[in-house]
């Protein structure tokens, strides 16, 4: 009973028992990812059976009061004991999911590591800590805005003895472990949110087709139809993105899909917030009442933008990873240009002239040998154009900023937005083509959704890319920075009140 | 036109020559026609002559007999039939054999088997592909047809926007509900069963005393009926036929004629309706010619239809019961005169003997005014 869980703030025990018996505890919860990804055979054999059967629960302890997104500045320390068989763990972690119920914790702490050149540094290490090791206490469950059924609390470690065998990965390698765990757990949000949106569309459509105002059903009003189309479109796109990422991850070489997972997470969390808000709006006053599940879903959806990496941080991650990859390829060319290689200069100049005269880009998606079905041909052309101009823009950005682009967050934000849109377009076009080729039902509906999303994303991308030009009039970065500087200096709103007079 | 050639017309002699190998399909006394006996008959052919003479005719015969044995949707049976062909004989071995259609009769026979599979919507599998390669080789026409089936049958599976399930329900009430849902797919329409079929034990199940009556009406139709002018009559028309795969069901509709233009009331939007924005702008001109998409040559305006029903019998008594049932949800119906316009013929046009029966329309026009008479009838029946 979700309402009761929301009110009381905890999931009743019998439901937990049923989940255990269904074996759902064996699903890939991020806490176990650490053990599965990095654990040695003995660690896996020792902990995984108990976790999968639901006897014990695991919790992932990384955040501290002073370090949320900034994970490398944690204060928890683990010192090696004299007999070198134990680590003594001291510190406290905050906002730990399942903190009160878990028996096994994946804790990140700073340890002293001796480098190869003899200098002693503090590096992060991951440990598997059991509650039986002693010294593990947890605070009271926090009262949250949403997902109130989940038990979130502080966990304190006081002189907890952790045997040396319980180190996950290697000593000092905790940073990589944390990154891997966070990257792998991210993209499942896409499919979860898509499922929630589908249910939402069902519930809301029922209401919209029965309620009559001004002698017309709500479903006949254009603004309401627009909201439904938006929900359907976002659900389709995020589902396609999630499954495309999952398909990529299933390939035998286990490719690193952290960027794609991040893109899925950002898109899904933002669309979830927008669509749940619109669905609540369709219901009007009843959506606001606690009797209906909409306000609860809205509150639950708000956390999606924050946990598993805040959306802002993830945008930086997406943009910077992409730029690093592009930068490596570009370094070659920049070196050649600097050396004065005539052919390269002529190439670049020729390309710039052709771009300014306006060209059509054909990357091979459409046409006789194209992979995209002809009914999606226009959208594929838009995608190709966007990709080409995005490439040009990235080149220009790297030439202008170079390494210092790390500080230009507003530029990186636009780059990340373009990237997310492009990935969405790719996912949607491939899924729609496939469903036409196989003949799934309602594939013409899918074509509609795909074309709609591609047109919208194309227009948004063009605007973002035009903003990224040097001294573009659409680029308001300078003004934004100036305004925020003036406001933050005084820490208040600085304009004079409209009724003030100087005389 | 099916590729399976029909047997030649029997000559005018009273004795018909049986098709070759027909005795294999002769029904044993006491045995039913099902998959096992079909498979046995096919295997007996193989035992008859090791050289498999006349296998082409046998396969054509078997294809014709499949429907009687009820195995036309079974993939394993088709693979068994393809198995009858001798294997490596028909594959072309030289370029010249490949240019000219090698063993044309056998290739046509293979294509006929695949065509019957396609007509019944059976999807061939890897075993079929292997058999075809073994029998005809990779570049033969049956193989080409197989590849086309693999491509197009998947694509056509969901192509029907209004799919009818393959196994239709046997129960007439369920069938009626399915049919009504197909006519009116709007989810806000409600289906009500006014009468379940009840049969007396004496008369047996063929002639139930109480035929089933299943009706459908949506809230819009209810509102329209409530607003209907009691001076104008409503008509019960029917029966109209609706085909669901191989079954024909009949439905009746309750409709009224269009109001002549002078009586049509234009809904005046009240002045103070919407608190927030004006529902009607005070401008003199309407929609400009460039933006006017209202006219559609295919759209013909018909009178309103208030409800539909499917009943077991098509006579006035059952339909009167339907009207009575409708009156519970539409009390306004009591004041409106109901005229029954029923066409007499309810049989299908083509009877089993193959002759066409011209429909004999009997326009029974009876007027029933007021519920007084209906109540009298109710008291009587």
Coordinates of N, CA, C and O in Angstrom, one line a residue, chain A residues 27-162:
Chain A
X27 N 18.6 -9.2 -7.6 CA 18.7 -8.3 -8.7 C 19.9 -7.4 -8.5 O 20.3 -7.2 -7.4
X28 N 20.3 -6.8 -9.6 CA 21.6 -6.0 -9.5 C 21.3 -4.7 -8.8 O 21.1 -3.7 -9.4
X29 N 21.4 -4.7 -7.5 CA 21.3 -3.5 -6.8 C 22.7 -2.9 -6.7 O 23.6 -3.6 -6.7
X30 N 22.8 -1.6 -6.8 CA 24.2 -1.0 -6.9 C 25.1 -1.4 -5.8 O 26.3 -1.4 -6.0
X31 N 24.5 -1.7 -4.6 CA 25.4 -2.0 -3.5 C 26.2 -3.3 -3.8 O 27.3 -3.5 -3.4
X32 N 25.6 -4.2 -4.5 CA 26.2 -5.5 -4.8 C 27.2 -5.4 -6.0 O 28.0 -6.3 -6.2
X33 N 26.9 -4.3 -6.8 CA 27.8 -4.2 -8.0 C 29.2 -4.2 -7.6 O 30.1 -4.8 -8.4
X34 N 29.5 -3.6 -6.5 CA 30.9 -3.5 -6.1 C 31.5 -4.9 -6.0 O 32.6 -5.2 -6.5
X35 N 30.8 -5.7 -5.3 CA 31.3 -7.1 -5.0 C 31.4 -7.9 -6.3 O 32.4 -8.5 -6.6
X36 N 30.4 -7.7 -7.2 CA 30.4 -8.5 -8.4 C 31.4 -8.0 -9.4 O 32.1 -8.7 -10.1
X37 N 31.6 -6.6 -9.4 CA 32.6 -6.1 -10.4 C 34.0 -6.3 -10.0 O 34.8 -6.7 -10.8
X38 N 34.3 -6.1 -8.7 CA 35.7 -6.0 -8.3 C 36.1 -7.1 -7.3 O 37.3 -7.2 -7.0
X39 N 35.1 -7.8 -6.8 CA 35.5 -8.7 -5.7 C 36.3 -9.9 -6.1 O 36.2 -10.3 -7.2
X40 N 37.1 -10.4 -5.2 CA 37.9 -11.6 -5.6 C 36.9 -12.8 -5.4 O 35.8 -12.7 -4.9
X41 N 37.4 -14.0 -5.8 CA 36.5 -15.2 -5.7 C 36.0 -15.5 -4.3 O 34.9 -15.8 -4.1
X42 N 37.0 -15.3 -3.4 CA 36.5 -15.7 -2.0 C 35.5 -14.7 -1.5 O 34.5 -15.1 -0.9
X43 N 35.7 -13.4 -1.8 CA 34.7 -12.4 -1.4 C 33.4 -12.7 -2.0 O 32.3 -12.6 -1.4
X44 N 33.4 -13.0 -3.3 CA 32.1 -13.3 -4.0 C 31.4 -14.5 -3.4 O 30.2 -14.5 -3.1
X45 N 32.2 -15.5 -3.1 CA 31.6 -16.7 -2.6 C 31.1 -16.5 -1.2 O 30.1 -17.1 -0.8
X46 N 31.8 -15.6 -0.5 CA 31.4 -15.4 0.9 C 30.1 -14.6 1.0 O 29.2 -14.9 1.8
X47 N 30.0 -13.5 0.2 CA 28.9 -12.6 0.4 C 27.7 -12.7 -0.5 O 26.6 -12.5 -0.1
X48 N 28.0 -13.1 -1.8 CA 26.9 -13.0 -2.7 C 25.8 -13.9 -2.4 O 24.6 -13.5 -2.6
X49 N 26.0 -15.2 -2.0 CA 24.8 -16.1 -1.8 C 23.9 -15.5 -0.7 O 22.7 -15.5 -0.8
X50 N 24.5 -14.9 0.3 CA 23.7 -14.4 1.4 C 22.9 -13.2 0.9 O 21.8 -13.0 1.3
X51 N 23.6 -12.4 0.1 CA 22.9 -11.2 -0.4 C 21.7 -11.6 -1.3 O 20.6 -11.0 -1.3
X52 N 22.0 -12.6 -2.2 CA 21.0 -12.9 -3.2 C 19.8 -13.6 -2.5 O 18.6 -13.4 -3.0
X53 N 20.0 -14.3 -1.5 CA 18.8 -14.9 -0.9 C 18.0 -14.0 0.0 O 16.9 -14.2 0.4
X54 N 18.6 -12.8 0.2 CA 17.9 -11.8 1.0 C 18.1 -11.9 2.5 O 17.5 -11.2 3.3
X55 N 19.0 -12.8 2.9 CA 19.3 -12.9 4.4 C 19.8 -11.6 4.9 O 19.5 -11.1 5.9
X56 N 20.8 -11.1 4.1 CA 21.5 -9.9 4.5 C 21.2 -8.8 3.4 O 21.1 -9.2 2.2
X57 N 21.2 -7.6 3.8 CA 21.1 -6.5 2.8 C 22.4 -5.7 2.8 O 23.1 -5.7 3.7
X58 N 22.6 -5.1 1.6 CA 23.9 -4.4 1.4 C 23.6 -2.9 1.3 O 22.5 -2.5 0.9
X59 N 24.5 -2.1 1.7 CA 24.4 -0.7 1.6 C 25.7 -0.1 1.0 O 26.8 -0.6 1.2
X60 N 25.6 1.0 0.3 CA 26.7 1.6 -0.4 C 27.0 2.9 0.3 O 26.2 3.8 0.3
X61 N 28.2 3.0 1.0 CA 28.5 4.1 1.8 C 29.6 4.9 1.2 O 30.8 4.6 1.3
X62 N 29.3 6.1 0.6 CA 30.3 6.9 0.0 C 30.1 8.4 0.5 O 31.1 9.0 0.8
X63 N 28.9 8.8 0.6 CA 28.6 10.2 0.8 C 28.9 10.6 2.3 O 28.5 9.8 3.2
X64 N 29.5 11.7 2.5 CA 29.7 12.2 3.9 C 29.1 13.6 4.0 O 28.8 14.2 3.0
X65 N 28.9 14.1 5.3 CA 28.3 15.4 5.4 C 29.0 16.5 4.6 O 28.4 17.4 4.0
X66 N 30.3 16.3 4.5 CA 31.1 17.4 3.8 C 31.4 17.1 2.3 O 31.9 17.9 1.6
X67 N 31.1 15.9 1.9 CA 31.4 15.6 0.5 C 30.3 14.8 -0.2 O 30.1 13.6 0.1
X68 N 29.5 15.5 -1.0 CA 28.4 14.8 -1.8 C 28.9 14.5 -3.2 O 29.2 13.3 -3.5
X69 N 28.9 15.5 -4.0 CA 29.4 15.2 -5.4 C 30.9 15.1 -5.4 O 31.5 14.4 -6.2
X70 N 31.6 15.7 -4.4 CA 33.0 15.7 -4.4 C 33.5 14.5 -3.6 O 33.9 14.6 -2.5
X71 N 33.5 13.4 -4.2 CA 33.7 12.1 -3.5 C 35.2 11.9 -3.0 O 35.5 11.2 -2.1
X72 N 36.1 12.6 -3.7 CA 37.5 12.3 -3.3 C 37.9 13.0 -2.0 O 39.0 12.8 -1.5
X73 N 37.0 13.9 -1.4 CA 37.4 14.6 -0.3 C 36.9 14.0 1.0 O 36.6 14.7 2.0
X74 N 36.6 12.7 1.0 CA 36.0 12.1 2.2 C 37.0 12.1 3.3 O 38.2 12.0 3.1
X75 N 36.5 12.1 4.6 CA 37.3 12.2 5.8 C 37.4 10.9 6.5 O 38.2 10.8 7.4
X76 N 36.6 9.9 6.1 CA 36.7 8.6 6.8 C 38.1 8.0 6.6 O 38.6 8.0 5.5
X77 N 38.7 7.6 7.7 CA 40.1 7.1 7.6 C 40.1 5.6 8.0 O 39.4 5.1 8.9
X78 N 41.0 4.9 7.3 CA 41.2 3.5 7.7 C 42.7 3.3 7.9 O 43.5 3.5 6.9
X79 N 43.1 3.0 9.1 CA 44.5 2.9 9.4 C 44.9 1.4 9.6 O 44.1 0.7 10.2
X80 N 46.1 1.0 9.2 CA 46.4 -0.4 9.3 C 46.8 -0.6 10.8 O 47.5 0.2 11.4
X81 N 46.4 -1.7 11.3 CA 46.7 -2.0 12.7 C 48.1 -2.5 12.8 O 48.8 -2.8 11.8
X82 N 48.6 -2.7 14.1 CA 50.0 -3.1 14.2 C 50.3 -4.5 13.6 O 51.4 -4.7 13.1
X83 N 49.4 -5.4 13.8 CA 49.7 -6.8 13.3 C 49.4 -6.9 11.8 O 49.4 -8.0 11.3
X84 N 49.1 -5.8 11.2 CA 48.9 -5.7 9.7 C 47.8 -6.7 9.2 O 47.8 -7.1 8.1
X85 N 46.9 -7.1 10.2 CA 45.9 -8.0 9.7 C 44.5 -7.3 9.7 O 43.6 -7.8 9.1
X86 N 44.5 -6.1 10.3 CA 43.2 -5.4 10.3 C 43.4 -3.9 9.9 O 44.4 -3.4 10.0
X87 N 42.3 -3.4 9.4 CA 42.2 -1.9 9.2 C 41.3 -1.4 10.3 O 40.2 -2.0 10.5
X88 N 41.6 -0.3 10.9 CA 40.7 0.3 11.9 C 40.0 1.5 11.1 O 40.6 2.4 10.6
X89 N 38.6 1.4 11.1 CA 37.9 2.3 10.3 C 37.2 3.3 11.2 O 36.6 3.0 12.3
X90 N 37.4 4.6 10.9 CA 36.8 5.7 11.7 C 36.1 6.7 10.8 O 36.8 7.2 9.9
X91 N 34.9 7.0 11.1 CA 34.3 8.1 10.3 C 32.8 7.9 10.3 O 32.2 7.1 11.0
X92 N 32.1 8.8 9.6 CA 30.6 8.7 9.5 C 30.2 9.0 8.1 O 30.8 9.8 7.4
X93 N 29.2 8.3 7.7 CA 28.6 8.5 6.4 C 27.2 8.9 6.5 O 26.5 8.6 7.5
X94 N 26.7 9.7 5.5 CA 25.3 10.2 5.6 C 24.5 9.9 4.4 O 25.1 9.6 3.4
X95 N 23.2 9.8 4.6 CA 22.3 9.5 3.5 C 22.5 8.2 2.8 O 22.6 8.0 1.6
X96 N 22.7 7.2 3.7 CA 22.9 5.8 3.1 C 21.6 5.1 3.0 O 20.9 5.0 4.0
X97 N 21.3 4.7 1.8 CA 20.1 3.9 1.6 C 20.2 2.6 2.3 O 21.3 1.9 2.2
X98 N 19.1 2.1 2.9 CA 19.1 0.8 3.6 C 20.1 0.8 4.8 O 20.5 -0.2 5.2
X99 N 20.5 2.0 5.2 CA 21.5 2.0 6.3 C 21.1 1.3 7.6 O 21.9 0.7 8.2
X100 N 19.8 1.5 7.9 CA 19.3 0.9 9.1 C 19.1 -0.6 9.0 O 19.2 -1.3 10.0
X101 N 18.9 -1.1 7.8 CA 18.5 -2.5 7.7 C 19.7 -3.4 7.2 O 19.7 -4.6 7.3
X102 N 20.7 -2.7 6.7 CA 21.8 -3.5 6.0 C 22.7 -4.1 7.0 O 22.9 -3.6 8.1
X103 N 23.3 -5.3 6.6 CA 24.3 -5.9 7.4 C 25.7 -5.8 6.8 O 26.7 -6.0 7.4
X104 N 25.7 -5.6 5.5 CA 27.0 -5.5 4.8 C 27.1 -4.2 4.1 O 26.2 -3.7 3.5
X105 N 28.2 -3.5 4.4 CA 28.4 -2.2 3.8 C 29.6 -2.1 2.9 O 30.6 -2.8 3.2
X106 N 29.4 -1.4 1.8 CA 30.6 -1.1 1.0 C 31.1 0.3 1.3 O 30.5 1.2 1.0
X107 N 32.2 0.3 2.1 CA 32.6 1.6 2.7 C 33.8 2.1 1.9 O 34.7 1.3 1.6
X108 N 33.9 3.4 1.7 CA 35.0 4.0 1.0 C 35.7 4.9 2.1 O 35.1 5.7 2.7
X109 N 37.0 4.6 2.2 CA 37.8 5.4 3.2 C 39.1 5.7 2.7 O 39.6 5.1 1.7
X110 N 39.7 6.7 3.3 CA 41.1 7.1 2.9 C 42.1 6.3 3.6 O 42.0 6.1 4.8
X111 N 43.1 5.8 2.9 CA 44.2 5.0 3.5 C 45.5 5.7 3.1 O 45.6 6.3 2.0
X112 N 46.5 5.4 3.9 CA 47.8 5.9 3.5 C 48.5 4.9 2.6 O 48.5 3.7 2.9
X113 N 48.9 5.4 1.4 CA 49.5 4.5 0.5 C 50.9 5.0 0.2 O 51.1 6.2 -0.1
X114 N 51.8 4.0 0.1 CA 53.2 4.4 -0.2 C 53.4 4.3 -1.7 O 53.2 3.2 -2.2
X115 N 53.7 5.3 -2.4 CA 53.9 5.3 -3.8 C 55.2 4.6 -4.2 O 56.0 4.3 -3.4
X116 N 55.3 4.4 -5.5 CA 56.5 3.7 -5.9 C 57.8 4.5 -5.7 O 58.8 4.0 -5.5
X117 N 57.6 5.9 -5.7 CA 58.8 6.7 -5.4 C 58.9 7.0 -3.9 O 59.7 7.9 -3.6
X118 N 58.2 6.3 -3.1 CA 58.5 6.5 -1.6 C 57.6 7.5 -1.0 O 57.6 7.6 0.3
X119 N 56.9 8.4 -1.7 CA 56.1 9.4 -1.0 C 54.8 8.8 -0.5 O 54.2 7.9 -1.2
X120 N 54.4 9.3 0.6 CA 53.2 8.7 1.3 C 52.0 9.6 0.9 O 52.0 10.8 1.1
X121 N 51.0 9.0 0.3 CA 49.8 9.8 -0.1 C 48.5 9.2 0.5 O 48.5 8.0 0.9
X122 N 47.5 9.9 0.6 CA 46.2 9.4 1.0 C 45.4 9.1 -0.2 O 45.0 9.9 -1.0
X123 N 45.0 7.8 -0.3 CA 44.2 7.4 -1.4 C 43.0 6.7 -0.9 O 42.9 6.1 0.2
X124 N 41.9 6.6 -1.8 CA 40.7 6.0 -1.4 C 40.7 4.5 -1.6 O 41.2 4.1 -2.6
X125 N 40.1 3.8 -0.6 CA 40.0 2.3 -0.8 C 38.6 1.9 -0.4 O 38.0 2.5 0.4
X126 N 38.2 0.8 -1.1 CA 36.9 0.3 -0.8 C 37.0 -0.9 0.1 O 37.9 -1.8 -0.1
X127 N 36.1 -1.0 1.1 CA 36.1 -2.1 2.0 C 34.7 -2.7 2.1 O 33.7 -2.1 1.9
X128 N 34.7 -4.1 2.4 CA 33.4 -4.7 2.7 C 33.4 -4.8 4.2 O 34.2 -5.5 4.8
X129 N 32.4 -4.1 4.8 CA 32.3 -4.1 6.3 C 31.1 -4.8 6.7 O 30.0 -4.5 6.2
X130 N 31.2 -5.7 7.6 CA 30.0 -6.3 8.2 C 29.6 -5.7 9.5 O 30.5 -5.2 10.2
X131 N 28.3 -5.7 9.8 CA 27.9 -5.1 11.0 C 28.5 -5.8 12.2 O 28.7 -5.2 13.3
X132 N 28.8 -7.1 12.1 CA 29.3 -7.8 13.2 C 30.7 -7.5 13.6 O 31.2 -7.9 14.6
X133 N 31.4 -6.7 12.7 CA 32.8 -6.3 13.1 C 32.8 -5.4 14.3 O 33.9 -5.2 14.8
X134 N 31.6 -4.8 14.6 CA 31.6 -4.0 15.8 C 31.9 -2.5 15.5 O 32.6 -2.2 14.5
X135 N 31.3 -1.7 16.3 CA 31.5 -0.2 16.1 C 30.7 0.4 15.0 O 30.9 1.6 14.7
X136 N 29.7 -0.3 14.5 CA 28.9 0.2 13.4 C 27.6 0.6 14.0 O 26.8 -0.2 14.6
X137 N 27.3 1.9 14.0 CA 26.0 2.4 14.5 C 25.3 3.2 13.4 O 26.0 3.8 12.6
X138 N 24.0 3.2 13.5 CA 23.3 4.1 12.5 C 22.3 5.0 13.2 O 21.8 4.7 14.3
X139 N 22.1 6.1 12.6 CA 21.2 7.1 13.2 C 19.7 6.8 12.9 O 19.4 5.7 12.3
X140 N 18.9 7.7 13.1 CA 17.4 7.5 12.9 C 17.1 7.7 11.4 O 17.8 8.4 10.7
X141 N 16.1 7.0 10.9 CA 15.7 7.2 9.5 C 15.4 8.6 9.2 O 14.6 9.3 9.9
X142 N 15.8 9.1 8.0 CA 15.6 10.5 7.7 C 14.2 10.7 7.1 O 13.7 9.8 6.5
X143 N 13.6 11.8 7.4 CA 12.3 12.1 6.9 C 12.5 12.8 5.5 O 13.0 13.9 5.5
X144 N 12.1 12.1 4.4 CA 12.4 12.7 3.1 C 11.2 13.2 2.4 O 10.1 13.0 2.8
X145 N 11.4 14.0 1.3 CA 10.3 14.5 0.5 C 9.7 13.3 -0.3 O 8.5 13.2 -0.3
X146 N 10.5 12.5 -0.9 CA 9.9 11.4 -1.7 C 10.6 10.1 -1.3 O 11.5 10.1 -0.5
X147 N 10.3 9.0 -2.0 CA 10.8 7.7 -1.7 C 10.9 7.5 -0.2 O 11.9 7.0 0.3
X148 N 9.7 7.7 0.5 CA 9.8 7.7 1.9 C 9.8 6.2 2.4 O 10.1 6.0 3.6
X149 N 9.5 5.3 1.5 CA 9.6 3.9 2.0 C 11.0 3.4 2.2 O 11.2 2.5 3.0
X150 N 11.9 4.1 1.6 CA 13.3 3.6 1.6 C 14.0 4.1 2.9 O 13.8 5.3 3.2
X151 N 14.7 3.3 3.6 CA 15.3 3.6 4.8 C 16.6 4.3 4.6 O 17.6 3.7 4.1
X152 N 16.7 5.6 4.9 CA 17.9 6.4 4.6 C 18.4 6.9 6.0 O 17.6 7.5 6.7
X153 N 19.6 6.7 6.3 CA 20.1 7.2 7.6 C 21.6 7.4 7.6 O 22.3 7.0 6.7
X154 N 22.1 7.9 8.7 CA 23.5 8.1 8.9 C 24.1 6.8 9.4 O 23.5 6.1 10.2
X155 N 25.4 6.5 9.0 CA 26.0 5.3 9.6 C 27.4 5.8 10.1 O 28.1 6.6 9.5
X156 N 27.6 5.4 11.4 CA 28.9 5.9 12.0 C 29.8 4.6 12.2 O 29.3 3.6 12.6
X157 N 31.1 4.8 12.0 CA 32.0 3.7 12.2 C 33.0 4.2 13.3 O 33.7 5.2 13.1
X158 N 33.1 3.4 14.4 CA 34.0 3.8 15.4 C 34.9 2.7 15.7 O 34.5 1.6 16.3
X159 N 36.2 2.8 15.3 CA 37.2 1.8 15.5 C 36.7 0.4 15.0 O 36.8 -0.6 15.7
X160 N 36.1 0.4 13.9 CA 35.6 -0.9 13.3 C 36.8 -1.6 12.8 O 37.6 -1.1 12.0
X161 N 36.9 -2.9 13.1 CA 38.0 -3.7 12.7 C 37.6 -4.4 11.4 O 36.7 -5.2 11.3
X162 N 38.3 -4.1 10.3 CA 38.0 -4.7 9.0 C 39.2 -5.6 8.6 O 40.3 -5.1 8.5

